Short mmCIF file of C-alpha atoms in Angstrom, two decimals:
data_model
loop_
_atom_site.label_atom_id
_atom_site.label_comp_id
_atom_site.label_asym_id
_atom_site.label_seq_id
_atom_site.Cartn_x
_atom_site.Cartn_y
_atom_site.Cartn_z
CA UNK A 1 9.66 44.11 15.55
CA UNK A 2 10.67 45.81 12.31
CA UNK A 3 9.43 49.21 11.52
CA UNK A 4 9.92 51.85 8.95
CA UNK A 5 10.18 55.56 10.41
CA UNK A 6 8.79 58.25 7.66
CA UNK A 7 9.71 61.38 9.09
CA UNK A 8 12.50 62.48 11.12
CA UNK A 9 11.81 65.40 12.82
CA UNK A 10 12.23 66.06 16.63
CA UNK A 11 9.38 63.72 17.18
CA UNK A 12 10.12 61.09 15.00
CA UNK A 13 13.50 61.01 15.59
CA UNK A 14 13.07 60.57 19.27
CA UNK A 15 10.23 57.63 18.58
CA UNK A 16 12.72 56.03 16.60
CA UNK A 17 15.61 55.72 19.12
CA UNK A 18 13.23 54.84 21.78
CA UNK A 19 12.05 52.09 19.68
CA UNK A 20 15.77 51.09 18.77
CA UNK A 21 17.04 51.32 22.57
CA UNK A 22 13.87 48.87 23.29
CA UNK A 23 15.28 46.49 21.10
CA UNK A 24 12.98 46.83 17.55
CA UNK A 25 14.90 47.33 14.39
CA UNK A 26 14.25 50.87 12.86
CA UNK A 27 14.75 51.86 9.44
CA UNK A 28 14.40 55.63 9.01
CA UNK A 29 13.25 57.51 6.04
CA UNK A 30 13.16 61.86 5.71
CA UNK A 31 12.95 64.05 2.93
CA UNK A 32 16.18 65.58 4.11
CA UNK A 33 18.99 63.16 3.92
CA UNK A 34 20.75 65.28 6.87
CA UNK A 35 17.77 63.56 9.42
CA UNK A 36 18.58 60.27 7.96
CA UNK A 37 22.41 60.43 8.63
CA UNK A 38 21.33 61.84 12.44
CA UNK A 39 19.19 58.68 12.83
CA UNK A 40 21.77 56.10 12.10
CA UNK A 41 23.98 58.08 14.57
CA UNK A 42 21.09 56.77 17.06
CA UNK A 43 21.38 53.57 16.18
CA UNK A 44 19.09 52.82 13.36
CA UNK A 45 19.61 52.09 9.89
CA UNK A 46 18.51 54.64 6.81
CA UNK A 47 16.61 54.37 3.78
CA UNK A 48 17.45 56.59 0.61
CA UNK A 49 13.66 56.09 -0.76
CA UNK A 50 10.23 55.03 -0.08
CA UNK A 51 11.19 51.92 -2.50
CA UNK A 52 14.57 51.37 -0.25
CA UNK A 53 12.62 52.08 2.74
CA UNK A 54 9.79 49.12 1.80
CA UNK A 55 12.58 46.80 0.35
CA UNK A 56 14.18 46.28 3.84
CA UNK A 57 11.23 45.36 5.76
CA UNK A 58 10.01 42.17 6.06
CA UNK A 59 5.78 41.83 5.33
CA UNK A 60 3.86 42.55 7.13
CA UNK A 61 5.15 45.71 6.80
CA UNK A 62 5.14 48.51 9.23
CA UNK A 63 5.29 51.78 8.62
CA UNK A 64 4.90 54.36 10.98
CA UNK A 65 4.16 57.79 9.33
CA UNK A 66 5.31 61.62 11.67
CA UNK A 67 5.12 64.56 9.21
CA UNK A 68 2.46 67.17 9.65
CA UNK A 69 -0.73 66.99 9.44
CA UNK A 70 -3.26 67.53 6.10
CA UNK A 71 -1.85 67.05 2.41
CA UNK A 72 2.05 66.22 3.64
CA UNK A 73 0.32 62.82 4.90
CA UNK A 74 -1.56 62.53 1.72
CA UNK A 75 1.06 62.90 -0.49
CA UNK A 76 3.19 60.33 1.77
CA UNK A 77 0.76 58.19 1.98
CA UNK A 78 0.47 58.45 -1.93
CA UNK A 79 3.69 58.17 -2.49
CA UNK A 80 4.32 54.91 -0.74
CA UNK A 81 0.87 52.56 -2.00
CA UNK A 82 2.99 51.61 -4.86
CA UNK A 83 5.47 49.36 -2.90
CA UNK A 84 2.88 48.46 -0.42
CA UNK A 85 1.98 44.64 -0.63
CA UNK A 86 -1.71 43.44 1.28
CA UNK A 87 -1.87 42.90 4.62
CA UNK A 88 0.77 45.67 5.69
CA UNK A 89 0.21 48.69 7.87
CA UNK A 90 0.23 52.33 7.97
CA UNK A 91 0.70 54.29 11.45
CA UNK A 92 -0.47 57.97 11.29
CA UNK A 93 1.20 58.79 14.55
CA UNK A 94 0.56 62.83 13.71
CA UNK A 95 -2.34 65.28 14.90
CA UNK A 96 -4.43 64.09 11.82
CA UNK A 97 -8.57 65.62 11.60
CA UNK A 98 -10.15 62.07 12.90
CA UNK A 99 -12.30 62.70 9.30
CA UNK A 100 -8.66 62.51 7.40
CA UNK A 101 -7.99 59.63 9.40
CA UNK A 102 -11.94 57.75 8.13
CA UNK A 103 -11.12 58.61 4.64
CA UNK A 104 -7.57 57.55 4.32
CA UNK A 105 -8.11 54.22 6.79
CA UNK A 106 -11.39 53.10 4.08
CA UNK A 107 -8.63 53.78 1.01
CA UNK A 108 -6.41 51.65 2.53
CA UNK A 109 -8.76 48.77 3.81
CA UNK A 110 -10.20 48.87 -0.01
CA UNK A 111 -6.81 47.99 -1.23
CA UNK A 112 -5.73 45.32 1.18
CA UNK A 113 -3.77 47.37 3.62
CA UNK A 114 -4.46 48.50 7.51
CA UNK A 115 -4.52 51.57 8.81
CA UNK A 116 -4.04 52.88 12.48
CA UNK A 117 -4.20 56.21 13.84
CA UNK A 118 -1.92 57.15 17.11
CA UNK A 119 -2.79 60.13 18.85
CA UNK A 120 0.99 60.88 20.16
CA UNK A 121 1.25 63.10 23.67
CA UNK A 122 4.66 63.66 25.14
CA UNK A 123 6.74 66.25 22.75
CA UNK A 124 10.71 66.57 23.12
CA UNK A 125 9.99 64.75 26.50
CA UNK A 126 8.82 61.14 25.09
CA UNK A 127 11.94 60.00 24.49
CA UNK A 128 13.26 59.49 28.05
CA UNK A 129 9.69 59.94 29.99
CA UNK A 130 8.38 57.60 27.29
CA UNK A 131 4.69 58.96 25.22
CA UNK A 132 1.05 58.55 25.41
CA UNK A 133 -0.88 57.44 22.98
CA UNK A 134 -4.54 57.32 21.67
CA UNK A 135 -4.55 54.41 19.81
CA UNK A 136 -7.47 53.67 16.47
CA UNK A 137 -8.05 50.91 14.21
CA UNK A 138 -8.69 47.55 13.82
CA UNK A 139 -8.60 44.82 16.82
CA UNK A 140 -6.60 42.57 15.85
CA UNK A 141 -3.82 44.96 13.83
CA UNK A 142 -3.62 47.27 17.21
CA UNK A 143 -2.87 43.97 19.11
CA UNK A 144 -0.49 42.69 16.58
CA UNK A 145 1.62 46.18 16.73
CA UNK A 146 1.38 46.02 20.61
CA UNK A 147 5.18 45.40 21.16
CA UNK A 148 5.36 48.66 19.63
CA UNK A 149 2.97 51.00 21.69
CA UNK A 150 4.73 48.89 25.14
CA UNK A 151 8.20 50.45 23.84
CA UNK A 152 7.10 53.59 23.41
CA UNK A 153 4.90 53.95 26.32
CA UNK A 154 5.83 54.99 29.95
CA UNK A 155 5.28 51.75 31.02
CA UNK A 156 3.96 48.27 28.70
CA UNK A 157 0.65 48.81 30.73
CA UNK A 158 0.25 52.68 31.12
CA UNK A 159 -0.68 55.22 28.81
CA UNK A 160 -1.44 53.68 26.18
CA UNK A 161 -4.66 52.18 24.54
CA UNK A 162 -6.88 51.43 21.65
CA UNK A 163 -9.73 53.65 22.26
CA UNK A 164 -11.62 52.44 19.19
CA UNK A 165 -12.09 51.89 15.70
CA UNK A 166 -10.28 53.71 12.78
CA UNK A 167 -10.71 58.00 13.52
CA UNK A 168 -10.91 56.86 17.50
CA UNK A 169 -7.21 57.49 18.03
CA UNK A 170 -7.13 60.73 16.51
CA UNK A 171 -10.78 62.23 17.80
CA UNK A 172 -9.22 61.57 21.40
CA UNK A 173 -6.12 63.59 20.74
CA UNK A 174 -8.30 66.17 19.58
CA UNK A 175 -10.28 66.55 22.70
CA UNK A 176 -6.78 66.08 24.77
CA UNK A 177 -4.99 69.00 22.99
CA UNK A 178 -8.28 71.17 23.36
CA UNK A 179 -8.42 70.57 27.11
CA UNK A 180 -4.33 71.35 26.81
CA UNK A 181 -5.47 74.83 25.54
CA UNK A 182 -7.85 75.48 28.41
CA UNK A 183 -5.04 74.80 31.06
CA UNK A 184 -2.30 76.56 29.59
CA UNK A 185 -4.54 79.51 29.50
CA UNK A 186 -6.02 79.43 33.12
CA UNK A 187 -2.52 78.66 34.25
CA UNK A 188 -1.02 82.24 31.57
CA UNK A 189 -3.76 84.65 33.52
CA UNK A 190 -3.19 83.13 36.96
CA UNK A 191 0.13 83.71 36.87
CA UNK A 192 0.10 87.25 34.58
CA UNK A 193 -2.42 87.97 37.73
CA UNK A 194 0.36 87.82 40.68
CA UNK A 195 2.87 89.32 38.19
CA UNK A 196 0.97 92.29 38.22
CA UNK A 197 0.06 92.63 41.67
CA UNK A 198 3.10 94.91 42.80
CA UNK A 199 2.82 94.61 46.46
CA UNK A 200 4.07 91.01 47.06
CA UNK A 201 6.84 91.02 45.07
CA UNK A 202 5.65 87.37 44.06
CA UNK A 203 8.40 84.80 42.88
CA UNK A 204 6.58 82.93 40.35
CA UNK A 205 8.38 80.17 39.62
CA UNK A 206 8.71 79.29 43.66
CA UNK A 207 4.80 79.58 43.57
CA UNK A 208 4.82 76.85 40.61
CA UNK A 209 7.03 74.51 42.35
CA UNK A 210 4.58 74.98 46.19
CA UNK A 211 1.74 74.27 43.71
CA UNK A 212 3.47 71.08 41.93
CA UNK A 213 3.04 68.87 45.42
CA UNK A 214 -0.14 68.74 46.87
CA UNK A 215 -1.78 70.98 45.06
CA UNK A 216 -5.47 70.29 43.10
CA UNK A 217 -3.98 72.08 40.65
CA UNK A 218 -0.23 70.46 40.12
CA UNK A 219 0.09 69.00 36.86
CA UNK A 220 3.29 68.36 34.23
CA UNK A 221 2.00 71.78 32.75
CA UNK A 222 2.60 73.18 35.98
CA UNK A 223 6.32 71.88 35.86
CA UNK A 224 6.86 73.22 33.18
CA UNK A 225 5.37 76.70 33.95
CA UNK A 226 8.07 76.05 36.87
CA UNK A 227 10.70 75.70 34.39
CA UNK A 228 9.89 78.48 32.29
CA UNK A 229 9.56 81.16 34.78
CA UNK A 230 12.43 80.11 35.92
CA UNK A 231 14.89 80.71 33.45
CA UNK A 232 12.92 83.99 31.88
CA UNK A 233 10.64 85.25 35.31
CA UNK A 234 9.32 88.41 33.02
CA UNK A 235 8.87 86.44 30.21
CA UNK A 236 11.61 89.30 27.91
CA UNK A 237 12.48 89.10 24.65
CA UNK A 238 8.94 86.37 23.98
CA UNK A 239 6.82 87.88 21.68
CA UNK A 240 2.86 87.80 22.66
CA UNK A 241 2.05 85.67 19.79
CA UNK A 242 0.48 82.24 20.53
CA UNK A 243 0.16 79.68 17.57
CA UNK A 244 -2.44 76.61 17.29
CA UNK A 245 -1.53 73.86 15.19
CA UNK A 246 -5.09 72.93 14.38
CA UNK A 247 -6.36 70.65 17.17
CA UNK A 248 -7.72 73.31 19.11
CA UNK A 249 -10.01 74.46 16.16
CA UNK A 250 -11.10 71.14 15.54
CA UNK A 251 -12.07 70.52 18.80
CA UNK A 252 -14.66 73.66 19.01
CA UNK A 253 -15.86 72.70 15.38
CA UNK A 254 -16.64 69.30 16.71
CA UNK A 255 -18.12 70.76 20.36
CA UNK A 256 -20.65 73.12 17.59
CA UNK A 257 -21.25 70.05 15.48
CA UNK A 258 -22.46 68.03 19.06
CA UNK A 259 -24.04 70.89 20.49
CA UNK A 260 -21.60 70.50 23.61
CA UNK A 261 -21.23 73.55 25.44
CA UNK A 262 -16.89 73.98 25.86
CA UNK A 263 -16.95 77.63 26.62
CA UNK A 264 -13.12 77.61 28.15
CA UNK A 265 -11.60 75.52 24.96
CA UNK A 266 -13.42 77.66 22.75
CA UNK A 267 -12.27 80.75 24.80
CA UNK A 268 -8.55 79.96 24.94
CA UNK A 269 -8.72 79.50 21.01
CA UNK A 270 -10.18 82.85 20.75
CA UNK A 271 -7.48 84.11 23.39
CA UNK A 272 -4.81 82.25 20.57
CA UNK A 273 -5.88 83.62 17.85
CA UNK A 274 -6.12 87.81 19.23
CA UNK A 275 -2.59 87.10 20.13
CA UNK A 276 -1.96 87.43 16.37
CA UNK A 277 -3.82 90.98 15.24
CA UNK A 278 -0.70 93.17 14.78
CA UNK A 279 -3.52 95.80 14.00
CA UNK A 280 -5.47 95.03 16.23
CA UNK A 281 -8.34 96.59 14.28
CA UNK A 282 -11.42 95.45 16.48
CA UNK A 283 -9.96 97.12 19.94
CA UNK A 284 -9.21 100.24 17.28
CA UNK A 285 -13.03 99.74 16.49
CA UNK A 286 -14.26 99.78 20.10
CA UNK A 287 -12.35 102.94 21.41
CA UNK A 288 -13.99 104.74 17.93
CA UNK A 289 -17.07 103.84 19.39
CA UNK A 290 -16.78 104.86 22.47
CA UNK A 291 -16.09 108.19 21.48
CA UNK A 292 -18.47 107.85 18.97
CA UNK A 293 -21.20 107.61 21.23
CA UNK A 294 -19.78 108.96 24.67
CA UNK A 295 -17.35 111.57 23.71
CA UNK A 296 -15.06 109.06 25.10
CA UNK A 297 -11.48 110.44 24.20
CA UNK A 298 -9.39 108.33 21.77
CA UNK A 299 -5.81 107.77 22.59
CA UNK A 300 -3.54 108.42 19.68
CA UNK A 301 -0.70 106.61 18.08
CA UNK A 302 3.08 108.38 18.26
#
């Protein structure tokens, strides 16, 4: 199958020569011709322009769309209706909000086009271990771009699926990355917990490799957690500043929308987003009070 790759970052880049090394022809498009000339290098061919990029694909085109979430997929998405012709399809394989996903999929149905939302798992590890993916949209398109999601899965029957209509895709990958959050924070305190316990003189990264087999706990996370405590056990020269990318928040919006109680996903968001106070005004706050009230005494800054 012939598909057009708009965006060439890490991601993309790695979805297209997995695609290309499963035997689909690949014609790569990026904002910065640089990504462009490191795609061909790959094995797939480059487009100069949107209007280059359509003009080498047969219809029904396919174009699969990785660049960040919000107005970037807007403005793509803008950019390329005019050379669009009906019948072909748009891929949002981004973290999209699932009510992005509604608004843009009913544009696109209005003017003759289909759109399908991917939920994409897997990071710089997809393109060997192969991605999961949360698939949305319409029957009959999803089956029609199947030789795709086979390619690009671990397997042409595992991790992979259409999980409903348009938004589906992309409300799943919500959830997923908001459960992500929770476990990469349970696993942060267990293991900040045996670093600080002086007695043992734990080695961490042996503890994440006994847990990795057998364990209730093992996961891919885990390996990871393996990986990184062993190259940096005391975690130097890492700032404590955790990002979110958005999926996180969504998820807890949605859980308050639902009334669903998700007390550890909301938690590690919260967790996220005190990683960033450089001021950290609100534990300033408490020890004022404290003293306020107690006679507590306040420790001073140098």
């Amino acid at each position: 199958m012939d598909i057009g790759m708009i965006g060439l970052g890490k991601m993309g880049a790695n979805m297209a020569e997995r695609l290309v090394r499963g035997g689909h022809r690949v014609v790569g498009f990026d904002l910065n011709p640089g990504s462009v000339s490191g795609l061909i290098e790959r094995g797939a061919e480059g487009a100069g322009s949107l209007e280059d990029l359509a003009g080498k694909l047969p219809t029904p085109r396919v174009f699969w769309i990785m660049v960040p979430s919000g107005a970037p997929v807007d403005s793509t998405i803008d950019a390329l209706v005019p050379f669009l012709d009906d019948g072909d399809i748009i891929i949002d394989g981004g973290n999209s909000n699932y009510k992005d996903t509604l608004r843009r999929a009913e544009a696109r149905r209005s003017d003759g086009h289909h759109y399908v939302d991917v939920g994409t798992s897997g990071g710089v590890w997809g393109l060997a271990e192969g991605y999961s993916m949360m698939v949305g949209g319409e029957q009959d398109t999803v089956e029609y771009l199947r030789p795709i999601f086979e390619t690009l899965a671990p397997a042409p029957d595992k991790g992979w699926g259409r999980t409903g209509d348009s938004g589906a895709g992309h409300y799943v990958k919500m959830v997923h990355n908001g459960i992500e959050y929770g476990l990469m924070q349970a696993y942060a305190e267990g293991f900040a917990l045996m670093e600080a316990k002086d007695d043992y003189g734990f080695d961490l990264a042996q503890i994440a490799s006994i847990w990795r087999h057998g364990s209730v706990v093992r996961s891919w996370l885990l390996e990871l957690t393996e990986a990184a405590l062993g190259e940096n056990p005391t975690m130097d020269g890492i700032a404590p500043f955790v990002p979110d990318s958005g999926e996180g928040r969504w998820t807890v919006f949605e859980a308050i929308d639902l009334n669903v109680s998700a007390p550890v996903i909301s938690l590690s968001l919260m967790r996220r987003i005190g990683s960033r106070d450089d001021v950290e005004y609100a534990d300033r706050l408490l020890s004022a009070l404290r003293n306020q009230f107690g006679g507590h005494a306040v420790k001073r800054e140098a």
